[in-house]
Coordinates of C-alpha atoms in Angstrom, one line a residue:
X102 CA 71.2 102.0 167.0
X103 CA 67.8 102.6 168.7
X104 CA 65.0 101.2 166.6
X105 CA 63.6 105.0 165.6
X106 CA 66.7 105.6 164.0
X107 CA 66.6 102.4 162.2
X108 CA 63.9 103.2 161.3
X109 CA 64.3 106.0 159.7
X110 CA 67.4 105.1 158.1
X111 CA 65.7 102.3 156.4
X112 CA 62.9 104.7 155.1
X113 CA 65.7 107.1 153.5
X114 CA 67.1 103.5 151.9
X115 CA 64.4 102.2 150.5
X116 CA 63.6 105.4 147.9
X117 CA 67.3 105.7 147.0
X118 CA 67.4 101.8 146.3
X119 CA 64.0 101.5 144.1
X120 CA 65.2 104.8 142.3
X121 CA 68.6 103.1 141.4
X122 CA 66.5 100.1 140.0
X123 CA 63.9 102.8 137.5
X124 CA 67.0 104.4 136.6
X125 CA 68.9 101.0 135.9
X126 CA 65.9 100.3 134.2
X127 CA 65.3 102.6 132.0
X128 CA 69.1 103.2 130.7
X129 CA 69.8 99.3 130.1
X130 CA 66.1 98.4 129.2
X131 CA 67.5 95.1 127.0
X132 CA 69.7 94.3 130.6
X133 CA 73.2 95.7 131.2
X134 CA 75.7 95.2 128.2
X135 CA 78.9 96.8 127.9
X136 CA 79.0 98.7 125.0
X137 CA 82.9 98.2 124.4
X138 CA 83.0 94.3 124.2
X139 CA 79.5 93.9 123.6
X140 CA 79.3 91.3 126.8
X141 CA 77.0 90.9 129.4
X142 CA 79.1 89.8 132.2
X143 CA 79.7 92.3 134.9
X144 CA 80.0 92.4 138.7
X145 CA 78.6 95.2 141.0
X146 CA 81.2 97.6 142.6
X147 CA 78.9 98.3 145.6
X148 CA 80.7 100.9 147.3
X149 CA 80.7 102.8 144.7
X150 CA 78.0 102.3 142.7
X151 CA 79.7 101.2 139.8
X152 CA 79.4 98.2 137.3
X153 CA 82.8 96.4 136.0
X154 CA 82.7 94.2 133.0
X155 CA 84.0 91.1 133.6
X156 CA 85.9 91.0 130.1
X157 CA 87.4 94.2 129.3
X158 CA 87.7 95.5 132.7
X159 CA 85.8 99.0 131.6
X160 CA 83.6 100.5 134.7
X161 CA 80.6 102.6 134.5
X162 CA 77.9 103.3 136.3
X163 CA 74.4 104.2 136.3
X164 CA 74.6 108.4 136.1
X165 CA 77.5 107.5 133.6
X166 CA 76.5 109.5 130.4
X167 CA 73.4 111.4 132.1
X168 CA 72.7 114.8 133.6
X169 CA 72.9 113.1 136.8
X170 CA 77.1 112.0 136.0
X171 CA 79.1 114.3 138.6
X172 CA 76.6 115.9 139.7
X173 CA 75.6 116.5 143.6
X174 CA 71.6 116.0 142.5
X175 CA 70.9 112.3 143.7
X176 CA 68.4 110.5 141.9
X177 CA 65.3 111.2 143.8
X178 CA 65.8 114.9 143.8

């Protein structure tokens, strides 16, 4: 990968990433707790963007529950 195009994918990265963290933000502003077992233990799917509670095995995700769920609009649109 030539160092332009490293470049430039990091500068399409970086938006993506500190929109993920607004949005994470403003959906779990008291931090991220499941709201079937009430628990705050969770692990990171990172390939897909999803969130899996450590106790009841439930998944969800960031758009889960928003305009943005299944939707093709990313979150910097």
């Amino acid at each position: 990968m030539s160092e332009a195009s490293f470049l430039a994918w990091l500068n399409s990265l970086v938006p993506k990433l500190i929109a993920r963290n607004i949005y994470k933000k403003i959906k779990w502003p008291n931090g991220f707790i499941c709201p079937y077992c009430g628990k705050d233990h969770h692990y990171k799917i990172a390939c897909h963007y999803l969130y899996e509670y450590t106790q009841c095995k439930k998944q969800t995700s960031i758009t889960a529950g928003t305009l943005f769920h299944g939707s093709k609009i990313t979150l910097i649109q």
